[in-house]
Short mmCIF file of C-alpha atoms in Angstrom, two decimals:
data_model
loop_
_atom_site.label_atom_id
_atom_site.label_comp_id
_atom_site.label_asym_id
_atom_site.label_seq_id
_atom_site.Cartn_x
_atom_site.Cartn_y
_atom_site.Cartn_z
CA MET A 1144 -8.82 2.50 16.77
CA ASP A 1145 -8.92 5.46 14.28
CA ASN A 1146 -7.96 3.99 10.92
CA GLN A 1147 -7.11 7.38 9.63
CA GLY A 1148 -8.33 6.62 6.16
CA PHE A 1149 -6.80 3.13 6.03
CA GLN A 1150 -9.05 0.04 5.00
CA VAL A 1151 -8.81 -3.23 6.74
CA VAL A 1152 -7.28 -5.83 4.22
CA LYS A 1153 -6.74 -8.61 6.69
CA ASP A 1154 -8.59 -9.07 9.98
CA LEU A 1155 -5.88 -10.93 11.66
CA VAL A 1156 -2.28 -11.71 10.71
CA GLN A 1157 0.33 -13.37 13.04
CA PRO A 1158 4.11 -12.95 12.34
CA ASP A 1159 5.91 -16.26 12.15
CA GLY A 1160 8.77 -17.01 14.53
CA ARG A 1161 10.94 -14.61 12.69
CA GLY A 1162 8.58 -11.72 12.68
CA ARG A 1163 7.54 -12.09 9.15
CA ILE A 1164 4.20 -11.38 7.80
CA SER A 1165 3.02 -11.98 4.12
CA LEU A 1166 1.39 -8.95 2.59
CA GLY A 1167 0.14 -10.34 -0.43
CA MET A 1168 -0.17 -8.82 -3.86
CA PRO A 1169 -0.79 -5.18 -3.05
CA ALA A 1170 2.78 -5.11 -1.58
CA SER A 1171 4.52 -7.21 -4.18
CA GLY A 1172 7.69 -5.70 -5.80
CA LYS A 1173 7.49 -2.60 -3.72
CA SER A 1174 9.94 -1.19 -1.24
CA TYR A 1175 8.88 0.27 2.04
CA ARG A 1176 10.16 2.37 4.92
CA VAL A 1177 8.73 1.05 8.08
CA LEU A 1178 7.49 3.26 10.99
CA ILE A 1179 6.07 2.42 14.36
CA ASN A 1180 4.21 4.55 16.88
CA ASP A 1181 3.74 4.54 20.72
CA GLU A 1182 0.59 2.32 20.31
CA GLY A 1183 2.45 -0.27 18.29
CA GLN A 1184 1.01 0.54 15.05
CA ILE A 1185 3.29 -0.14 12.11
CA LEU A 1186 3.11 1.82 9.02
CA LEU A 1187 4.60 0.73 5.68
CA ASP A 1188 5.41 3.76 3.60
CA PRO A 1189 6.15 3.03 -0.05
CA VAL A 1190 9.56 4.52 -1.05
CA VAL A 1191 11.46 4.43 -4.42
CA PRO A 1192 14.82 3.25 -3.92
CA VAL A 1193 17.61 5.90 -5.09
CA PRO A 1194 20.51 4.43 -6.80
CA GLU A 1195 23.86 5.49 -5.39
CA ARG A 1196 24.83 7.42 -8.44
CA GLU A 1197 21.55 9.56 -7.97
CA LEU A 1198 22.07 10.31 -4.22
CA TRP A 1199 24.11 13.51 -4.86
CA LEU A 1200 20.87 15.15 -5.97
CA TRP A 1201 18.66 14.17 -3.05
CA ASN A 1202 21.51 15.04 -0.69
CA ASN A 1203 21.89 18.61 -2.09
CA PRO A 1204 18.94 20.90 -0.82
CA ASP A 1205 19.63 23.50 -3.60
CA ALA A 1206 19.76 21.07 -6.60
CA ILE A 1207 16.60 19.08 -5.43
CA SER A 1208 14.74 22.40 -4.66
CA SER A 1209 15.58 23.56 -8.25
CA VAL A 1210 14.20 20.20 -9.74
CA ARG A 1211 11.16 20.53 -7.58
CA LYS A 1212 10.43 24.01 -8.54
CA GLY A 1213 11.11 23.43 -12.26
CA MET A 1214 8.81 20.23 -12.15
CA GLN A 1215 5.98 22.45 -10.29
CA GLN A 1216 6.28 25.08 -12.88
CA VAL A 1217 5.98 22.66 -15.65
CA VAL A 1218 2.77 21.35 -14.11
CA GLN A 1219 1.47 24.79 -13.88
CA GLY A 1220 2.34 25.41 -17.69
CA GLU A 1221 5.09 27.98 -16.77
CA VAL A 1222 7.24 26.67 -19.68
CA HIS A 1223 9.18 28.90 -22.46
CA ASP A 1224 10.00 28.40 -25.90
CA GLN A 1225 13.10 30.22 -26.32
CA GLY A 1226 13.60 29.47 -30.10
CA SER A 1227 16.17 27.04 -31.54
CA PHE A 1228 19.54 26.34 -29.66
CA ALA A 1229 20.88 24.45 -32.62
CA GLN A 1230 23.27 27.25 -33.71
CA TYR A 1231 25.12 26.63 -30.44
CA ALA A 1232 25.73 22.87 -30.85
CA ASP A 1233 29.20 23.56 -32.53
CA LEU A 1234 30.42 26.13 -30.22
CA GLU A 1235 34.04 25.59 -28.92
CA VAL A 1236 34.09 25.62 -25.19
CA GLU A 1237 36.79 24.48 -22.87
CA ASP A 1238 35.90 21.83 -20.41
CA MET B 1016 15.73 13.34 -34.93
CA GLN B 1017 15.68 17.08 -34.17
CA PHE B 1018 13.78 18.26 -31.01
CA ARG B 1019 12.24 21.38 -29.84
CA LEU B 1020 12.96 22.57 -26.30
CA ARG B 1021 10.74 23.94 -23.72
CA LEU B 1022 12.21 25.32 -20.66
CA SER B 1023 10.66 25.74 -17.37
CA THR B 1024 11.02 29.21 -15.59
CA GLU B 1025 13.53 27.79 -13.31
CA ALA B 1026 15.62 26.60 -16.17
CA LYS B 1027 15.19 29.81 -18.10
CA GLU B 1028 16.35 31.98 -14.99
CA VAL B 1029 19.50 29.84 -14.50
CA ILE B 1030 20.40 30.61 -18.03
CA GLU B 1031 19.64 34.31 -17.66
CA ARG B 1032 21.73 34.35 -14.33
CA LEU B 1033 24.72 32.77 -15.90
CA ALA B 1034 24.64 35.02 -19.05
CA LYS B 1035 25.17 37.78 -16.53
CA HIS B 1036 27.55 36.35 -13.99
CA ASP B 1037 29.28 33.43 -15.55
CA PRO B 1038 29.68 33.73 -19.33
CA LYS B 1039 32.01 30.53 -19.69
CA LYS B 1040 29.23 28.48 -18.11
CA HIS B 1041 26.54 30.20 -19.92
CA LYS B 1042 28.34 29.30 -23.23
CA LYS B 1043 28.57 25.65 -22.02
CA ILE B 1044 24.82 25.41 -21.34
CA LEU B 1045 23.93 26.89 -24.71
CA LYS B 1046 26.00 24.22 -26.39
CA THR B 1047 24.53 21.47 -24.20
CA LEU B 1048 21.00 22.59 -25.15
CA GLY B 1049 22.18 22.98 -28.84
CA LEU B 1050 23.35 19.36 -28.85
CA MET B 1051 20.25 18.19 -27.13
CA GLU B 1052 18.31 19.72 -29.81
CA VAL B 1053 20.12 18.18 -32.69
CA ASN B 1054 21.83 15.09 -31.30
CA LEU B 1055 20.46 13.76 -28.00
CA ARG B 1056 22.90 10.97 -28.41
CA HIS B 1057 26.02 13.03 -28.48
CA PRO B 1058 28.70 11.27 -26.26
CA SER B 1059 29.53 14.51 -24.31
CA LEU B 1060 25.91 14.79 -23.06
CA LYS B 1061 26.36 11.38 -21.33
CA THR B 1062 22.39 11.21 -21.25
CA HIS B 1063 21.01 8.57 -19.03
CA LYS B 1064 17.74 7.98 -17.19
CA PHE B 1065 17.39 9.45 -13.65
CA SER B 1066 15.21 6.57 -12.14
CA SER B 1067 14.50 8.42 -8.83
CA LEU B 1068 12.79 11.27 -10.43
CA GLU B 1069 9.59 11.08 -12.79
CA GLY B 1070 7.70 13.74 -14.82
CA PRO B 1071 4.33 15.36 -13.90
CA ASN B 1072 2.69 12.44 -15.78
CA GLY B 1073 4.91 9.72 -14.93
CA GLU B 1074 7.34 10.48 -17.74
CA GLU B 1075 10.92 8.99 -17.44
CA VAL B 1076 13.31 11.82 -16.45
CA PHE B 1077 16.77 12.04 -17.88
CA GLU B 1078 19.96 13.75 -16.83
CA ALA B 1079 22.40 15.34 -19.35
CA TYR B 1080 25.97 16.56 -18.67
CA VAL B 1081 27.01 20.18 -19.30
CA GLU B 1082 30.45 19.59 -17.98
CA ASN B 1083 32.35 16.55 -16.52
CA LYS B 1084 35.02 17.38 -14.01
CA ALA B 1085 34.77 21.10 -13.49
CA PRO B 1086 33.96 22.27 -10.11
CA ALA B 1087 30.05 22.77 -9.75
CA ALA B 1088 29.53 21.00 -13.00
CA PHE B 1089 25.99 21.67 -14.21
CA ARG B 1090 23.60 18.88 -15.13
CA VAL B 1091 20.21 19.26 -17.19
CA PHE B 1092 17.19 17.42 -16.16
CA TRP B 1093 14.64 16.78 -18.70
CA PHE B 1094 11.94 14.55 -20.19
CA TYR B 1095 10.26 13.78 -23.66
CA GLY B 1096 7.16 15.62 -24.50
CA PRO B 1097 4.46 16.69 -23.83
CA ASN B 1098 4.26 16.66 -27.65
CA PRO B 1099 6.18 14.45 -30.09
CA GLU B 1100 9.57 15.93 -31.03
CA GLU B 1101 9.57 18.09 -27.77
CA ILE B 1102 11.81 18.03 -24.77
CA THR B 1103 10.85 19.76 -21.65
CA VAL B 1104 13.96 21.00 -19.49
CA VAL B 1105 12.91 20.97 -15.94
CA ALA B 1106 15.92 22.36 -14.29
CA ILE B 1107 19.71 23.17 -14.88
CA THR B 1108 21.61 22.65 -11.60
CA PRO B 1109 25.23 22.30 -10.51
CA HIS B 1110 26.50 19.10 -9.33
CA PRO B 1111 28.37 19.55 -5.97
#
């Protein structure tokens, strides 16, 4: 079997009668997406749970794309000091 | 505490586009950035942590409101740093 970069952490585990396996400390406190392939290999892919009130961003391709682009630019040092915005704090605007 | 804002190119370009095409929203964004600079806890910003995002070095990312109930209300995504008393604005994007 090709381990594709994975290391064996347990030589043999057997699920209990309800299909449960204890993964031990490396998996403690995390959440996973579970995938299975045609060979019966199961992959646990760590995921960060998204609170309901934040789903709008992840469900909006334009918005998440803008955030990802901005984050990438920050990583690459594409940031700009536009001077102070303090003078606009008291602007009268209609909501 | 007063902060200095740093804007990603993406955020900067959104501001520039709105200045040309939607002066009313542009004014609202300027006011929001002004408030972030001088009073990050101002109630109208409704600043809160956005837990499903993190900065390039694991920074906590926050969301601030530009508007509340307006159609396509804009939100500002930002994090503290990289230097003390600095805020990096990652993106300014409309909420559907």
